[in-house]
């Protein structure tokens, strides 16, 4: 009997001292206040808060639309065989691309919003590429996420809002070229973004934005158009921009990824998303609680240390109301959520 009691006490002690992920509330809505309070009660390295007022988990989980890369996939570029010749030990403890290339601050700092479409793969890729045009003294350029979502995805047999791989965007950039296009309502470039989620959360489901989608989990992928919007002074074929090269980053090698950013600018990384990430507000994110919901792609612009924790500085595509004004920090160097497993970058063609 005594041995049974000791075993029970040991199990209780283990449960109380457990510092790994806490799958409590896994069957609750990830956006509920109860789940947010649970995360904050764990006293982890980050704080949770409400990012999607009035919405349910099923309204936003499709935003993680990045697909897994496949072995021997023709879209996958070779791993960079000519990495930057930088002494890894000489890399600074902290780095921010906005500081290194201040002339490109407006591009690097841009917060995008994929709205009601699972095309994070397109946003995370396009916005890293945009920065590299500026860094390479090719001017301020915005590639059309609309074209990538509709036409590039179709060229490689994907449903853009239903998901694709980041290599889809990079391969399309090199093979077909991508025209210009700004964010929703910008009227910038050949094909600006047209997908907009309707306002929700205040009992108002009216269509107040042209092209927005009411009460649907995800928008339909807009049809591919090989024409620029009316009034744009160029034909689409005269507005295409191409990659000189694109390549995979070294897997599970944080210093190599840092060297690439330090030498050439922001990159695109993918990672696994769990329910708790939807509620990130500040601090250094590491998986704490909840179920896996999908794979996500984001732009990485730097790194640093916070309370002795190494982190990547990332730019999300869920709007400025999400997280830390659209930015977030995620644990670096331990492949948290597989953040260092797969990434891509490229060099623009002049």
PDB file of C-alpha atoms in Angstrom, residues 5-244:
ATOM      1  CA  UNK A   5       1.028   5.915  -2.313  1.00  0.00           C
ATOM      2  CA  UNK A   6       4.657   6.731  -3.140  1.00  0.00           C
ATOM      3  CA  UNK A   7       4.048   6.120  -6.833  1.00  0.00           C
ATOM      4  CA  UNK A   8       1.002   8.411  -6.786  1.00  0.00           C
ATOM      5  CA  UNK A   9       2.960  11.137  -4.977  1.00  0.00           C
ATOM      6  CA  UNK A  10       5.782  10.809  -7.501  1.00  0.00           C
ATOM      7  CA  UNK A  11       3.365  11.192 -10.397  1.00  0.00           C
ATOM      8  CA  UNK A  12       1.863  14.290  -8.829  1.00  0.00           C
ATOM      9  CA  UNK A  13       5.322  15.774  -8.314  1.00  0.00           C
ATOM     10  CA  UNK A  14       6.243  15.079 -11.938  1.00  0.00           C
ATOM     11  CA  UNK A  15       3.047  16.692 -13.172  1.00  0.00           C
ATOM     12  CA  UNK A  16       3.695  19.785 -11.069  1.00  0.00           C
ATOM     13  CA  UNK A  17       7.293  20.115 -12.262  1.00  0.00           C
ATOM     14  CA  UNK A  18       6.592  19.448 -15.929  1.00  0.00           C
ATOM     15  CA  UNK A  19       7.954  22.290 -18.075  1.00  0.00           C
ATOM     16  CA  UNK A  20       7.079  20.996 -21.524  1.00  0.00           C
ATOM     17  CA  UNK A  21       3.993  21.723 -23.648  1.00  0.00           C
ATOM     18  CA  UNK A  22       0.699  21.724 -21.796  1.00  0.00           C
ATOM     19  CA  UNK A  23      -2.061  20.207 -23.953  1.00  0.00           C
ATOM     20  CA  UNK A  24      -4.781  21.418 -21.573  1.00  0.00           C
ATOM     21  CA  UNK A  25      -7.767  23.049 -23.277  1.00  0.00           C
ATOM     22  CA  UNK A  26      -6.872  21.192 -26.480  1.00  0.00           C
ATOM     23  CA  UNK A  27     -10.584  20.652 -27.091  1.00  0.00           C
ATOM     24  CA  UNK A  28     -11.523  24.264 -26.368  1.00  0.00           C
ATOM     25  CA  UNK A  29     -11.654  27.063 -28.897  1.00  0.00           C
ATOM     26  CA  UNK A  30      -8.121  28.377 -29.301  1.00  0.00           C
ATOM     27  CA  UNK A  31      -9.298  32.001 -29.320  1.00  0.00           C
ATOM     28  CA  UNK A  32     -11.295  31.773 -26.097  1.00  0.00           C
ATOM     29  CA  UNK A  33     -10.431  33.893 -23.074  1.00  0.00           C
ATOM     30  CA  UNK A  34     -10.171  30.675 -21.034  1.00  0.00           C
ATOM     31  CA  UNK A  35      -7.386  29.380 -23.260  1.00  0.00           C
ATOM     32  CA  UNK A  36      -5.598  32.748 -23.205  1.00  0.00           C
ATOM     33  CA  UNK A  37      -5.790  32.848 -19.408  1.00  0.00           C
ATOM     34  CA  UNK A  38      -4.439  29.304 -19.268  1.00  0.00           C
ATOM     35  CA  UNK A  39      -1.401  30.237 -21.387  1.00  0.00           C
ATOM     36  CA  UNK A  40      -0.628  33.269 -19.243  1.00  0.00           C
ATOM     37  CA  UNK A  41      -0.975  31.224 -16.058  1.00  0.00           C
ATOM     38  CA  UNK A  42       1.966  29.064 -17.157  1.00  0.00           C
ATOM     39  CA  UNK A  43       4.400  31.972 -16.706  1.00  0.00           C
ATOM     40  CA  UNK A  44       6.283  31.113 -19.870  1.00  0.00           C
ATOM     41  CA  UNK A  45       8.555  33.372 -21.970  1.00  0.00           C
ATOM     42  CA  UNK A  46       5.704  35.124 -23.765  1.00  0.00           C
ATOM     43  CA  UNK A  47       2.293  36.661 -23.159  1.00  0.00           C
ATOM     44  CA  UNK A  48      -0.986  35.820 -24.827  1.00  0.00           C
ATOM     45  CA  UNK A  49      -3.864  38.126 -25.708  1.00  0.00           C
ATOM     46  CA  UNK A  50      -6.848  38.499 -27.998  1.00  0.00           C
ATOM     47  CA  UNK A  51      -5.853  38.960 -31.647  1.00  0.00           C
ATOM     48  CA  UNK A  52      -9.115  38.034 -33.373  1.00  0.00           C
ATOM     49  CA  UNK A  53     -11.993  39.585 -31.416  1.00  0.00           C
ATOM     50  CA  UNK A  54     -15.342  38.088 -32.261  1.00  0.00           C
ATOM     51  CA  UNK A  55     -13.912  35.181 -34.233  1.00  0.00           C
ATOM     52  CA  UNK A  56     -13.705  31.468 -33.634  1.00  0.00           C
ATOM     53  CA  UNK A  57     -10.789  29.166 -34.232  1.00  0.00           C
ATOM     54  CA  UNK A  58     -12.326  27.747 -37.413  1.00  0.00           C
ATOM     55  CA  UNK A  59     -12.449  31.284 -38.836  1.00  0.00           C
ATOM     56  CA  UNK A  60      -8.684  31.689 -38.785  1.00  0.00           C
ATOM     57  CA  UNK A  61      -6.933  28.319 -38.640  1.00  0.00           C
ATOM     58  CA  UNK A  62      -6.932  28.111 -42.453  1.00  0.00           C
ATOM     59  CA  UNK A  63      -4.510  31.060 -42.494  1.00  0.00           C
ATOM     60  CA  UNK A  64      -1.728  28.501 -42.004  1.00  0.00           C
ATOM     61  CA  UNK A  65      -1.688  27.404 -45.645  1.00  0.00           C
ATOM     62  CA  UNK A  66       1.917  26.375 -46.217  1.00  0.00           C
ATOM     63  CA  UNK A  67       2.356  22.814 -47.472  1.00  0.00           C
ATOM     64  CA  UNK A  68       5.202  20.463 -46.634  1.00  0.00           C
ATOM     65  CA  UNK A  69       8.079  20.269 -49.123  1.00  0.00           C
ATOM     66  CA  UNK A  70       8.397  16.884 -50.795  1.00  0.00           C
ATOM     67  CA  UNK A  71      11.490  14.842 -51.552  1.00  0.00           C
ATOM     68  CA  UNK A  72      12.661  15.085 -55.161  1.00  0.00           C
ATOM     69  CA  UNK A  73      10.142  17.824 -55.894  1.00  0.00           C
ATOM     70  CA  UNK A  74      11.081  19.672 -59.075  1.00  0.00           C
ATOM     71  CA  UNK A  75      10.186  22.988 -57.418  1.00  0.00           C
ATOM     72  CA  UNK A  76      12.768  22.604 -54.696  1.00  0.00           C
ATOM     73  CA  UNK A  77      16.008  24.406 -55.444  1.00  0.00           C
ATOM     74  CA  UNK A  78      19.333  22.967 -54.376  1.00  0.00           C
ATOM     75  CA  UNK A  79      20.664  23.922 -50.976  1.00  0.00           C
ATOM     76  CA  UNK A  80      22.810  27.007 -51.369  1.00  0.00           C
ATOM     77  CA  UNK A  81      26.250  25.772 -52.401  1.00  0.00           C
ATOM     78  CA  UNK A  82      27.764  29.252 -52.216  1.00  0.00           C
ATOM     79  CA  UNK A  83      26.788  30.500 -48.760  1.00  0.00           C
ATOM     80  CA  UNK A  84      27.938  33.899 -47.526  1.00  0.00           C
ATOM     81  CA  UNK A  85      31.585  33.780 -46.439  1.00  0.00           C
ATOM     82  CA  UNK A  86      30.940  35.060 -42.954  1.00  0.00           C
ATOM     83  CA  UNK A  87      32.628  33.902 -39.777  1.00  0.00           C
ATOM     84  CA  UNK A  88      29.699  32.600 -37.760  1.00  0.00           C
ATOM     85  CA  UNK A  89      31.492  33.568 -34.544  1.00  0.00           C
ATOM     86  CA  UNK A  90      31.635  37.146 -35.800  1.00  0.00           C
ATOM     87  CA  UNK A  91      27.869  37.452 -36.216  1.00  0.00           C
ATOM     88  CA  UNK A  92      26.438  40.090 -33.859  1.00  0.00           C
ATOM     89  CA  UNK A  93      24.391  39.038 -30.855  1.00  0.00           C
ATOM     90  CA  UNK A  94      21.474  41.031 -32.240  1.00  0.00           C
ATOM     91  CA  UNK A  95      20.596  42.153 -35.743  1.00  0.00           C
ATOM     92  CA  UNK A  96      17.720  44.008 -37.377  1.00  0.00           C
ATOM     93  CA  UNK A  97      17.566  44.398 -41.158  1.00  0.00           C
ATOM     94  CA  UNK A  98      15.806  47.742 -40.718  1.00  0.00           C
ATOM     95  CA  UNK A  99      18.894  49.114 -39.004  1.00  0.00           C
ATOM     96  CA  UNK A 100      21.409  47.589 -41.404  1.00  0.00           C
ATOM     97  CA  UNK A 101      19.547  48.909 -44.474  1.00  0.00           C
ATOM     98  CA  UNK A 102      17.730  52.041 -43.243  1.00  0.00           C
ATOM     99  CA  UNK A 103      16.894  53.151 -46.800  1.00  0.00           C
ATOM    100  CA  UNK A 104      14.710  50.011 -47.013  1.00  0.00           C
ATOM    101  CA  UNK A 105      12.987  50.474 -43.669  1.00  0.00           C
ATOM    102  CA  UNK A 106       9.586  51.158 -45.221  1.00  0.00           C
ATOM    103  CA  UNK A 107       9.750  47.910 -47.188  1.00  0.00           C
ATOM    104  CA  UNK A 108      11.151  45.725 -44.406  1.00  0.00           C
ATOM    105  CA  UNK A 109       8.687  47.143 -41.837  1.00  0.00           C
ATOM    106  CA  UNK A 110       5.587  46.644 -43.981  1.00  0.00           C
ATOM    107  CA  UNK A 111       2.925  44.578 -42.215  1.00  0.00           C
ATOM    108  CA  UNK A 112       0.740  42.640 -44.617  1.00  0.00           C
ATOM    109  CA  UNK A 113      -2.669  41.028 -44.190  1.00  0.00           C
ATOM    110  CA  UNK A 114      -3.610  37.882 -46.061  1.00  0.00           C
ATOM    111  CA  UNK A 115      -7.175  38.314 -44.768  1.00  0.00           C
ATOM    112  CA  UNK A 116      -9.451  35.365 -45.517  1.00  0.00           C
ATOM    113  CA  UNK A 117      -7.044  33.331 -47.663  1.00  0.00           C
ATOM    114  CA  UNK A 118      -4.575  30.574 -46.767  1.00  0.00           C
ATOM    115  CA  UNK A 119      -1.734  32.101 -48.777  1.00  0.00           C
ATOM    116  CA  UNK A 120       0.860  32.794 -46.089  1.00  0.00           C
ATOM    117  CA  UNK A 121       3.278  30.945 -48.404  1.00  0.00           C
ATOM    118  CA  UNK A 122       2.839  33.759 -50.947  1.00  0.00           C
ATOM    119  CA  UNK A 123       3.066  36.636 -48.459  1.00  0.00           C
ATOM    120  CA  UNK A 124       6.069  35.267 -46.573  1.00  0.00           C
ATOM    121  CA  UNK A 125       7.909  34.806 -49.865  1.00  0.00           C
ATOM    122  CA  UNK A 126       6.873  37.961 -51.731  1.00  0.00           C
ATOM    123  CA  UNK A 127       7.684  40.349 -48.902  1.00  0.00           C
ATOM    124  CA  UNK A 128      11.143  38.873 -48.344  1.00  0.00           C
ATOM    125  CA  UNK A 129      11.774  39.205 -52.089  1.00  0.00           C
ATOM    126  CA  UNK A 130      10.519  42.818 -52.069  1.00  0.00           C
ATOM    127  CA  UNK A 131      13.106  43.722 -49.445  1.00  0.00           C
ATOM    128  CA  UNK A 132      15.902  42.248 -51.511  1.00  0.00           C
ATOM    129  CA  UNK A 133      15.085  44.459 -54.487  1.00  0.00           C
ATOM    130  CA  UNK A 134      15.570  47.485 -52.256  1.00  0.00           C
ATOM    131  CA  UNK A 135      18.703  46.086 -50.599  1.00  0.00           C
ATOM    132  CA  UNK A 136      20.183  45.406 -54.049  1.00  0.00           C
ATOM    133  CA  UNK A 137      19.542  49.035 -55.074  1.00  0.00           C
ATOM    134  CA  UNK A 138      16.778  48.122 -57.502  1.00  0.00           C
ATOM    135  CA  UNK A 139      14.246  50.519 -56.040  1.00  0.00           C
ATOM    136  CA  UNK A 140      11.160  50.036 -53.918  1.00  0.00           C
ATOM    137  CA  UNK A 141       9.152  47.224 -55.450  1.00  0.00           C
ATOM    138  CA  UNK A 142       6.095  45.234 -54.413  1.00  0.00           C
ATOM    139  CA  UNK A 143       5.533  41.941 -56.168  1.00  0.00           C
ATOM    140  CA  UNK A 144       1.902  40.975 -56.673  1.00  0.00           C
ATOM    141  CA  UNK A 145       0.752  38.504 -54.019  1.00  0.00           C
ATOM    142  CA  UNK A 146      -2.487  38.385 -55.996  1.00  0.00           C
ATOM    143  CA  UNK A 147      -0.643  37.012 -59.052  1.00  0.00           C
ATOM    144  CA  UNK A 148       1.390  34.565 -56.946  1.00  0.00           C
ATOM    145  CA  UNK A 149      -1.765  33.281 -55.233  1.00  0.00           C
ATOM    146  CA  UNK A 150      -3.781  32.851 -58.420  1.00  0.00           C
ATOM    147  CA  UNK A 151      -1.369  32.320 -61.304  1.00  0.00           C
ATOM    148  CA  UNK A 152       1.783  30.894 -59.747  1.00  0.00           C
ATOM    149  CA  UNK A 153      -0.226  28.426 -57.691  1.00  0.00           C
ATOM    150  CA  UNK A 154      -2.214  27.350 -60.747  1.00  0.00           C
ATOM    151  CA  UNK A 155       0.986  26.903 -62.791  1.00  0.00           C
ATOM    152  CA  UNK A 156       2.161  24.331 -60.242  1.00  0.00           C
ATOM    153  CA  UNK A 157      -1.296  22.786 -59.699  1.00  0.00           C
ATOM    154  CA  UNK A 158      -2.089  24.262 -56.308  1.00  0.00           C
ATOM    155  CA  UNK A 159      -5.139  26.102 -55.024  1.00  0.00           C
ATOM    156  CA  UNK A 160      -3.605  29.370 -53.822  1.00  0.00           C
ATOM    157  CA  UNK A 161      -5.977  30.128 -50.943  1.00  0.00           C
ATOM    158  CA  UNK A 162      -6.060  26.438 -50.096  1.00  0.00           C
ATOM    159  CA  UNK A 163      -2.300  26.293 -49.653  1.00  0.00           C
ATOM    160  CA  UNK A 164       0.978  25.786 -51.507  1.00  0.00           C
ATOM    161  CA  UNK A 165       4.700  25.618 -50.758  1.00  0.00           C
ATOM    162  CA  UNK A 166       7.033  28.580 -50.462  1.00  0.00           C
ATOM    163  CA  UNK A 167       9.033  27.064 -53.325  1.00  0.00           C
ATOM    164  CA  UNK A 168       5.954  27.692 -55.499  1.00  0.00           C
ATOM    165  CA  UNK A 169       6.495  31.444 -55.189  1.00  0.00           C
ATOM    166  CA  UNK A 170      10.269  31.319 -55.580  1.00  0.00           C
ATOM    167  CA  UNK A 171      10.188  28.955 -58.576  1.00  0.00           C
ATOM    168  CA  UNK A 172       7.528  31.083 -60.266  1.00  0.00           C
ATOM    169  CA  UNK A 173       9.627  34.193 -59.674  1.00  0.00           C
ATOM    170  CA  UNK A 174      12.530  32.650 -61.549  1.00  0.00           C
ATOM    171  CA  UNK A 175      10.709  30.765 -64.316  1.00  0.00           C
ATOM    172  CA  UNK A 176       7.747  32.997 -65.180  1.00  0.00           C
ATOM    173  CA  UNK A 177       8.436  36.331 -63.515  1.00  0.00           C
ATOM    174  CA  UNK A 178       6.016  38.131 -61.218  1.00  0.00           C
ATOM    175  CA  UNK A 179       4.358  41.512 -61.905  1.00  0.00           C
ATOM    176  CA  UNK A 180       3.921  44.305 -59.384  1.00  0.00           C
ATOM    177  CA  UNK A 181       0.950  44.681 -57.082  1.00  0.00           C
ATOM    178  CA  UNK A 182       0.277  46.293 -53.719  1.00  0.00           C
ATOM    179  CA  UNK A 183      -1.900  45.364 -50.775  1.00  0.00           C
ATOM    180  CA  UNK A 184      -5.693  45.550 -50.665  1.00  0.00           C
ATOM    181  CA  UNK A 185      -7.007  48.988 -51.598  1.00  0.00           C
ATOM    182  CA  UNK A 186      -3.582  50.357 -52.540  1.00  0.00           C
ATOM    183  CA  UNK A 187      -4.120  50.610 -56.321  1.00  0.00           C
ATOM    184  CA  UNK A 188      -0.378  50.035 -56.615  1.00  0.00           C
ATOM    185  CA  UNK A 189       1.068  48.151 -59.565  1.00  0.00           C
ATOM    186  CA  UNK A 190      -0.254  45.772 -62.164  1.00  0.00           C
ATOM    187  CA  UNK A 191      -2.347  43.488 -59.932  1.00  0.00           C
ATOM    188  CA  UNK A 192      -3.077  44.738 -56.380  1.00  0.00           C
ATOM    189  CA  UNK A 193      -4.496  42.337 -53.795  1.00  0.00           C
ATOM    190  CA  UNK A 194      -8.275  41.874 -54.004  1.00  0.00           C
ATOM    191  CA  UNK A 195      -9.123  39.494 -51.144  1.00  0.00           C
ATOM    192  CA  UNK A 196     -10.653  41.069 -48.067  1.00  0.00           C
ATOM    193  CA  UNK A 197     -12.382  39.447 -45.097  1.00  0.00           C
ATOM    194  CA  UNK A 198     -15.580  41.213 -44.090  1.00  0.00           C
ATOM    195  CA  UNK A 199     -15.746  42.874 -40.651  1.00  0.00           C
ATOM    196  CA  UNK A 200     -16.926  40.479 -37.957  1.00  0.00           C
ATOM    197  CA  UNK A 201     -17.305  40.470 -34.214  1.00  0.00           C
ATOM    198  CA  UNK A 202     -19.764  43.321 -33.716  1.00  0.00           C
ATOM    199  CA  UNK A 203     -22.801  41.704 -35.258  1.00  0.00           C
ATOM    200  CA  UNK A 204     -21.963  43.385 -38.553  1.00  0.00           C
ATOM    201  CA  UNK A 205     -21.589  41.031 -41.492  1.00  0.00           C
ATOM    202  CA  UNK A 206     -22.324  43.640 -44.140  1.00  0.00           C
ATOM    203  CA  UNK A 207     -20.194  43.701 -47.263  1.00  0.00           C
ATOM    204  CA  UNK A 208     -18.368  46.961 -46.615  1.00  0.00           C
ATOM    205  CA  UNK A 209     -15.265  46.174 -48.675  1.00  0.00           C
ATOM    206  CA  UNK A 210     -15.267  45.348 -52.355  1.00  0.00           C
ATOM    207  CA  UNK A 211     -14.393  41.704 -52.836  1.00  0.00           C
ATOM    208  CA  UNK A 212     -14.696  40.675 -49.191  1.00  0.00           C
ATOM    209  CA  UNK A 213     -16.039  37.285 -48.182  1.00  0.00           C
ATOM    210  CA  UNK A 214     -18.933  36.868 -45.741  1.00  0.00           C
ATOM    211  CA  UNK A 215     -19.278  33.860 -43.422  1.00  0.00           C
ATOM    212  CA  UNK A 216     -16.856  31.578 -45.224  1.00  0.00           C
ATOM    213  CA  UNK A 217     -13.940  29.803 -43.604  1.00  0.00           C
ATOM    214  CA  UNK A 218     -11.699  30.719 -46.527  1.00  0.00           C
ATOM    215  CA  UNK A 219     -12.001  32.783 -49.661  1.00  0.00           C
ATOM    216  CA  UNK A 220     -12.090  31.166 -53.058  1.00  0.00           C
ATOM    217  CA  UNK A 221      -8.855  31.646 -54.947  1.00  0.00           C
ATOM    218  CA  UNK A 222      -9.406  34.471 -57.454  1.00  0.00           C
ATOM    219  CA  UNK A 223      -9.088  33.382 -61.100  1.00  0.00           C
ATOM    220  CA  UNK A 224      -5.694  33.879 -62.692  1.00  0.00           C
ATOM    221  CA  UNK A 225      -5.523  36.940 -64.922  1.00  0.00           C
ATOM    222  CA  UNK A 226      -2.714  37.648 -67.379  1.00  0.00           C
ATOM    223  CA  UNK A 227      -3.773  41.283 -67.636  1.00  0.00           C
ATOM    224  CA  UNK A 228      -2.950  44.307 -65.511  1.00  0.00           C
ATOM    225  CA  UNK A 229      -5.751  46.296 -63.915  1.00  0.00           C
ATOM    226  CA  UNK A 230      -7.374  48.932 -66.097  1.00  0.00           C
ATOM    227  CA  UNK A 231      -5.437  52.165 -66.013  1.00  0.00           C
ATOM    228  CA  UNK A 232      -2.047  50.614 -65.309  1.00  0.00           C
ATOM    229  CA  UNK A 233       0.371  51.949 -67.966  1.00  0.00           C
ATOM    230  CA  UNK A 234       2.081  48.618 -68.769  1.00  0.00           C
ATOM    231  CA  UNK A 235       1.086  45.251 -70.150  1.00  0.00           C
ATOM    232  CA  UNK A 236       1.638  42.403 -67.703  1.00  0.00           C
ATOM    233  CA  UNK A 237       4.413  40.817 -69.773  1.00  0.00           C
ATOM    234  CA  UNK A 238       6.299  44.121 -69.653  1.00  0.00           C
ATOM    235  CA  UNK A 239       5.955  44.257 -65.872  1.00  0.00           C
ATOM    236  CA  UNK A 240       7.384  40.850 -64.937  1.00  0.00           C
ATOM    237  CA  UNK A 241      10.313  40.709 -62.525  1.00  0.00           C
ATOM    238  CA  UNK A 242      12.607  37.690 -62.299  1.00  0.00           C
ATOM    239  CA  UNK A 243      15.007  35.970 -59.923  1.00  0.00           C
ATOM    240  CA  UNK A 244      18.666  35.563 -60.743  1.00  0.00           C
TER     241      UNK A 244
END
